[in-house]
Structure formats: structure tokens, C-alpha cells
mmCIF file of C-alpha atoms in Angstrom:
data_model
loop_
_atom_site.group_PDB
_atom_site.id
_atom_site.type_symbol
_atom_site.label_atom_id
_atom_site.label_comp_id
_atom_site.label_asym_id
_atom_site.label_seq_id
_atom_site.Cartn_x
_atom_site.Cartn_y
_atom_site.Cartn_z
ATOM 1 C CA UNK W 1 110.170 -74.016 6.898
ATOM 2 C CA UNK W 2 112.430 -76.982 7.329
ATOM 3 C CA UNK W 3 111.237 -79.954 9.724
ATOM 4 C CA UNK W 4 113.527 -79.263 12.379
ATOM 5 C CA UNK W 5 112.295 -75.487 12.105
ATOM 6 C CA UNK W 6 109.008 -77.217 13.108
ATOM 7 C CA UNK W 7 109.864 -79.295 15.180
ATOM 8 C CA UNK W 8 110.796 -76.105 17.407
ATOM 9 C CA UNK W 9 108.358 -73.857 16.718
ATOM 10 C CA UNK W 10 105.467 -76.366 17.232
ATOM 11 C CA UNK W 11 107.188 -78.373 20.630
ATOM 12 C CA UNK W 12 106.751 -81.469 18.229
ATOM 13 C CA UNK W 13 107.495 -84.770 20.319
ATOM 14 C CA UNK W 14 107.317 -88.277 19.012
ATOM 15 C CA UNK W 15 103.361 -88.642 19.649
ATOM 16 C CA UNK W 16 102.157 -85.520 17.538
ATOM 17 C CA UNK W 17 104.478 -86.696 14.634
ATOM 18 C CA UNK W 18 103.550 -90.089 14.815
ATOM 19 C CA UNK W 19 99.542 -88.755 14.847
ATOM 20 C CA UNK W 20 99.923 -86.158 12.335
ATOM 21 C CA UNK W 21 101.985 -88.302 9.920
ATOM 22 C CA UNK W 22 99.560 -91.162 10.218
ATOM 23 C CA UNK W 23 96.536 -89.232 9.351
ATOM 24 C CA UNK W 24 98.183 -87.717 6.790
ATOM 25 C CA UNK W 25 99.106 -91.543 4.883
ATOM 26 C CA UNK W 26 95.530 -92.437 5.463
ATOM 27 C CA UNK W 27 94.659 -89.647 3.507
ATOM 28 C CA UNK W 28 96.991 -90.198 0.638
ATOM 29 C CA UNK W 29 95.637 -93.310 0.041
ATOM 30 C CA UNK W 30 92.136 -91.665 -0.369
ATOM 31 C CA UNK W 31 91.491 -93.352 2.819
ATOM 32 C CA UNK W 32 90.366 -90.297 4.824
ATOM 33 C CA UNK W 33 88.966 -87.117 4.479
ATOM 34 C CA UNK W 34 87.543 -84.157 7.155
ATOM 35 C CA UNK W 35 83.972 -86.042 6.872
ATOM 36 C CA UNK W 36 85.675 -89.396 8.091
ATOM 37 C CA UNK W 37 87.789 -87.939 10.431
ATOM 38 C CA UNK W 38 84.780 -86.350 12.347
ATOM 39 C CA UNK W 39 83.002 -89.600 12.655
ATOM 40 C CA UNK W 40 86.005 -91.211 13.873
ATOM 41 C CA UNK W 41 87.742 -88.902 16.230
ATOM 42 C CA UNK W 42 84.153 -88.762 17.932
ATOM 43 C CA UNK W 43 85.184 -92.397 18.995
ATOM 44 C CA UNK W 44 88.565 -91.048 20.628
ATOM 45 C CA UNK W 45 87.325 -87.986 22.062
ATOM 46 C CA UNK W 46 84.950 -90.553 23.874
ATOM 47 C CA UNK W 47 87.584 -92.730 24.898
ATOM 48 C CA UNK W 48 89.896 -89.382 26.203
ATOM 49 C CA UNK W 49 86.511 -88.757 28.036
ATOM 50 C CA UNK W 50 86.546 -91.792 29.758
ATOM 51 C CA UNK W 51 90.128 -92.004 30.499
ATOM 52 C CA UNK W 52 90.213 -88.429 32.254
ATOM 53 C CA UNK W 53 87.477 -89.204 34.476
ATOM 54 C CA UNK W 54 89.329 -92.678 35.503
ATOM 55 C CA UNK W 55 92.471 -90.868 35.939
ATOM 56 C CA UNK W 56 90.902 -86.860 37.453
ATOM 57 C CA UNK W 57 88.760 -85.674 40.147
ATOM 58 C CA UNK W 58 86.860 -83.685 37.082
ATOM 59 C CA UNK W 59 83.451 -81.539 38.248
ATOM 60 C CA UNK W 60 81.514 -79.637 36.308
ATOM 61 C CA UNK W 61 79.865 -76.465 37.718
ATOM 62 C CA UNK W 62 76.083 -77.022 37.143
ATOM 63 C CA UNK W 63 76.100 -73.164 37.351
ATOM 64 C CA UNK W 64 78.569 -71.823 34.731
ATOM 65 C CA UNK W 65 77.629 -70.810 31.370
ATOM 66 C CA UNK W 66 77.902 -73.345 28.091
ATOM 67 C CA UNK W 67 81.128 -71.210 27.412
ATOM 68 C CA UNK W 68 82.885 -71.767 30.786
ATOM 69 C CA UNK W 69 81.983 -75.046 30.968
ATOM 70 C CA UNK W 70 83.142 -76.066 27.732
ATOM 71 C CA UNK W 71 86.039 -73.609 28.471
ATOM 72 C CA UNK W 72 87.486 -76.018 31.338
ATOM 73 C CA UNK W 73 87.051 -78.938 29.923
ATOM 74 C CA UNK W 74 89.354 -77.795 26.283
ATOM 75 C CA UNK W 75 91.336 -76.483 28.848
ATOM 76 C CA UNK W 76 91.883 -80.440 30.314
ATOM 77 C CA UNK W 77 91.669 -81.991 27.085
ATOM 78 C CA UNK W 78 94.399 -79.339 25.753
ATOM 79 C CA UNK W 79 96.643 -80.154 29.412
ATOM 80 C CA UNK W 80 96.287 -83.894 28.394
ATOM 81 C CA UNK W 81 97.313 -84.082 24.695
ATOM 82 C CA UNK W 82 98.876 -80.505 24.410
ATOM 83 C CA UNK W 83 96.939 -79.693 21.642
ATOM 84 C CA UNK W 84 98.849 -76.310 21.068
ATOM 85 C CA UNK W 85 100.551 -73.334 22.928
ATOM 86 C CA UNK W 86 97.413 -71.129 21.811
ATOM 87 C CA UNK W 87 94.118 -72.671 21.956
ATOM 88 C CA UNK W 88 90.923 -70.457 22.655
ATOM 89 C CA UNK W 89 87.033 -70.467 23.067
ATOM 90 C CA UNK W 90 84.609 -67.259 21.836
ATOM 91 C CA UNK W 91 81.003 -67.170 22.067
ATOM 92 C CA UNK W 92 78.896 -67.079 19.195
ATOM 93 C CA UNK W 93 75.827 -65.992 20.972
ATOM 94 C CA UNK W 94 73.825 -67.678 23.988
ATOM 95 C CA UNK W 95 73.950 -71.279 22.388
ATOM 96 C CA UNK W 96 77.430 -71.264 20.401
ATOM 97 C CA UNK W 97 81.081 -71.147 21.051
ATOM 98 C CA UNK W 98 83.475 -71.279 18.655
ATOM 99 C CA UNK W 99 86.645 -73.340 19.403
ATOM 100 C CA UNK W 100 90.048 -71.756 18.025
ATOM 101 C CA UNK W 101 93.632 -73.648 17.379
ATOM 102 C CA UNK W 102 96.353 -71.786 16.364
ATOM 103 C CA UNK W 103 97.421 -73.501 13.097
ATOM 104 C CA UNK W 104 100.883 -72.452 13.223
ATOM 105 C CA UNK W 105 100.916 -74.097 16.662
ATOM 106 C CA UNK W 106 99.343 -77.004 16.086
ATOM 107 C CA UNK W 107 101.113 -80.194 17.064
ATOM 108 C CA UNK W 108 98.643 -83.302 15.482
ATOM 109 C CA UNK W 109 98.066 -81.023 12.052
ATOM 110 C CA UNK W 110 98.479 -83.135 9.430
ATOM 111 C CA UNK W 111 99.272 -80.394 6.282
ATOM 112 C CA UNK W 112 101.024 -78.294 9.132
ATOM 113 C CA UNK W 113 103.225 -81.355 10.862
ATOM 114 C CA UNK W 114 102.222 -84.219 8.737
ATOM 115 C CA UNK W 115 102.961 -82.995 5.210
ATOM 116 C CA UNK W 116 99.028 -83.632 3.804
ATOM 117 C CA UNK W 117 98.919 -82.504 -0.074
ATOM 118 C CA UNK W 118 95.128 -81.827 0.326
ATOM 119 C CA UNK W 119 92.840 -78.439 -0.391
ATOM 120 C CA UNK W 120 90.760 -79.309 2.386
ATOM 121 C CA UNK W 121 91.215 -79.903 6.005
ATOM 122 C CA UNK W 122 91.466 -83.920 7.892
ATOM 123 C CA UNK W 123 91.717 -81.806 11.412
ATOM 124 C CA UNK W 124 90.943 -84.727 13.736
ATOM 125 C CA UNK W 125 90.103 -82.109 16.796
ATOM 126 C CA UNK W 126 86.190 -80.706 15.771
ATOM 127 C CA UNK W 127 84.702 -84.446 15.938
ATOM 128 C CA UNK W 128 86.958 -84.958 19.001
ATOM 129 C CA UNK W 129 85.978 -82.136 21.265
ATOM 130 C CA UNK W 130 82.462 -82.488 20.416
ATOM 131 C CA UNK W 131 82.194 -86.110 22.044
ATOM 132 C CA UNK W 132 84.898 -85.224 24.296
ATOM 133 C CA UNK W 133 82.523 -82.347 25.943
ATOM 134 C CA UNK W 134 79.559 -84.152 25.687
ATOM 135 C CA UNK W 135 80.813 -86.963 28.106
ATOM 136 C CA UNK W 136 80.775 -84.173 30.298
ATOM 137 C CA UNK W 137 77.738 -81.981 29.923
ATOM 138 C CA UNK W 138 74.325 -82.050 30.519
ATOM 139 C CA UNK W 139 73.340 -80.100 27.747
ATOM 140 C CA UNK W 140 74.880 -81.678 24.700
ATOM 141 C CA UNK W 141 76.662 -79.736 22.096
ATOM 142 C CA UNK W 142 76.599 -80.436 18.115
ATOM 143 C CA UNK W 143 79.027 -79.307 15.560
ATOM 144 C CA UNK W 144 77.496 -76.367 13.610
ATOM 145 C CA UNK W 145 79.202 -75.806 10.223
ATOM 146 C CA UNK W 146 79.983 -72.101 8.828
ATOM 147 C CA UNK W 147 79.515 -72.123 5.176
ATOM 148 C CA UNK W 148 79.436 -75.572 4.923
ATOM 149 C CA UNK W 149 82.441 -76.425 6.684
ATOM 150 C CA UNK W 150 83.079 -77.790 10.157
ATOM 151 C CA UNK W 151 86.546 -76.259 10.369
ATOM 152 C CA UNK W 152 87.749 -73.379 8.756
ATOM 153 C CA UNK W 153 91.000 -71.245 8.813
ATOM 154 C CA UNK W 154 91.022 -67.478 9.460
ATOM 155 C CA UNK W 155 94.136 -65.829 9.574
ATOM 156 C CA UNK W 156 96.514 -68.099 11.297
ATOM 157 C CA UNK W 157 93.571 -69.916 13.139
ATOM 158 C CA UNK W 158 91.516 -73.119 12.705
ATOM 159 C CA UNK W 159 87.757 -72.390 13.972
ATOM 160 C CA UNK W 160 84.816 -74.855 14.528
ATOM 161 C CA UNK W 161 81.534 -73.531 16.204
ATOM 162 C CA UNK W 162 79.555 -75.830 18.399
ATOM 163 C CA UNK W 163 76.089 -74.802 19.446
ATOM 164 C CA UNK W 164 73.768 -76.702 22.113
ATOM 165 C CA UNK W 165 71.801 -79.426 20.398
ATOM 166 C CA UNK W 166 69.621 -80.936 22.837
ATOM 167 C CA UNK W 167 69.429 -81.247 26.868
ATOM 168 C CA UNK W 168 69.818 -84.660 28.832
#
């Protein structure tokens, strides 16, 4: 696929390329890898956290599940940065949900949009919902790898599960 073929099928803009293209550098320059990226992007999911809730009348059910709580607020997060066209939640049990992207889809991917040569993954969006979420909730959520990994791709889909760590 060709970049303007991408550019179209993804609804690329300026801002994702720019992102995407970035991360992928750092990474060519052995400056950043999916380990990194998750300690990092914690810090801008926290700042995307504060921003919404200067800018949005945000509230938070007290009496929806972990699921539909974290639901609404990738749902916001997703409306704010548009993420993708397809991104979804599952549960993984009464303490887990497992966030999905659609790779093909994704607009800040930096293999996908950026061009990354690299086996593994430098998603910037696992560390990022995490602290984006927990600026929200009462009961905090933690990044719970499968396998050893906090992302991983099935099918056409980038996956990271996030399970309740502790309660305010």
C-alpha cells in the first residue's frame, strides 16, 4: 500500500503523521522501544486527562460496571484524538477488559503510518489509556500483560488487557 493509499484508508491528517512518524525516528535511533513508550505515554494520557476535564462536563457513573465506565471514557479519549474508526472494549472477566484498536485503522501507528522497521510494537496507546482512565476512576486499573506482552496483535487487531489494581 502506497502512502496516499493510507492516507485514505486510515483518515490520516497532519497530527497522526506528525505523531506516528516521530515515534517511529525515536525508535530508529534505538531511542525508544514499547517498554519506554508505556512509561512515557502514561505522562500524556495524564495530561489528556487533565485537559478533558478543563475543557468537558465529564461524570462518571459511580454505578456502572469497570467495563462501562472505562467504556465511556475510550469512547472520549477516542472523540478527542480519533484514535481510529474501530476501537472496542471486551471483558476479560469481573476485573479485566481488554482494549481493542483496529491496526489497519490506526492513525498514530508507527509501523502502520510511521514506517517503524521493528519486530516488536512502540504502540504509544496501552500506557496512555491506563493513566488516562485512572484520572477518572475510583478503582484504578493496571496494565496486565498476555504472554508477556502489553500489546499484542490478533488478526487485524491490537489488544491490551487492563485489570483493577487497587481501589482509592
Amino acid at each position: 500500500m502506497d502512502f496516499k493509499e493510507k492516507i485514505e484508508e486510515r483518515s490520516l491528517d497532519a497530527k497522526s503523521v506528525f505523531i506516528a512518524s516521530l515515534l517511529a525516528g525515536l525508535n530508529e535511533f534505538g531511542m525508544l522501544n514499547q517498554a519506554v513508550m508505556k512509561i512515557a505515554s502514561r505522562r500524556s494520557g495524564k495530561y489528556l486527562a487533565m485537559c478533558a476535564k478543563e475543557k468537558g462536563n465529564i461524570e462518571i457513573d459511580k454505578n456502572k460496571s469497570l467495563k462501562e465506565k472505562v467504556e465511556y471514557l475510550l469512547t472520549l479519549l477516542n472523540k478527542v484524538l480519533f484514535i481510529s474508526t474501530d476501537v472496542k472494549l471486551e471483558e476479560a472477566g469481573n476485573d479485566s477488559v481488554i482494549v481493542k484498536i483496529k491496526t489497519s485503522k490506526c492513525r498514530f501507528c508507527p509501523k502502520g503510518v510511521g514506517g517503524a522497521e521493528l519486530e516488536g510494537t512502540i504502540c504509544p496507546f496501552p500506557g496512555l489509556i491506563e493513566e488516562f482512565v485512572n484520572q477518572f476512576l475510583d478503582q484504578k486499573v493496571k496494565i496486565s500483560p498476555e504472554n508477556s506482552k502489553i500489546l499484542w496483535k490478533e488478526d487485524d487487531w491490537c489488544s491490551t488487557k487492563y485489570k483493577i489494581a487497587a481501589v482509592k
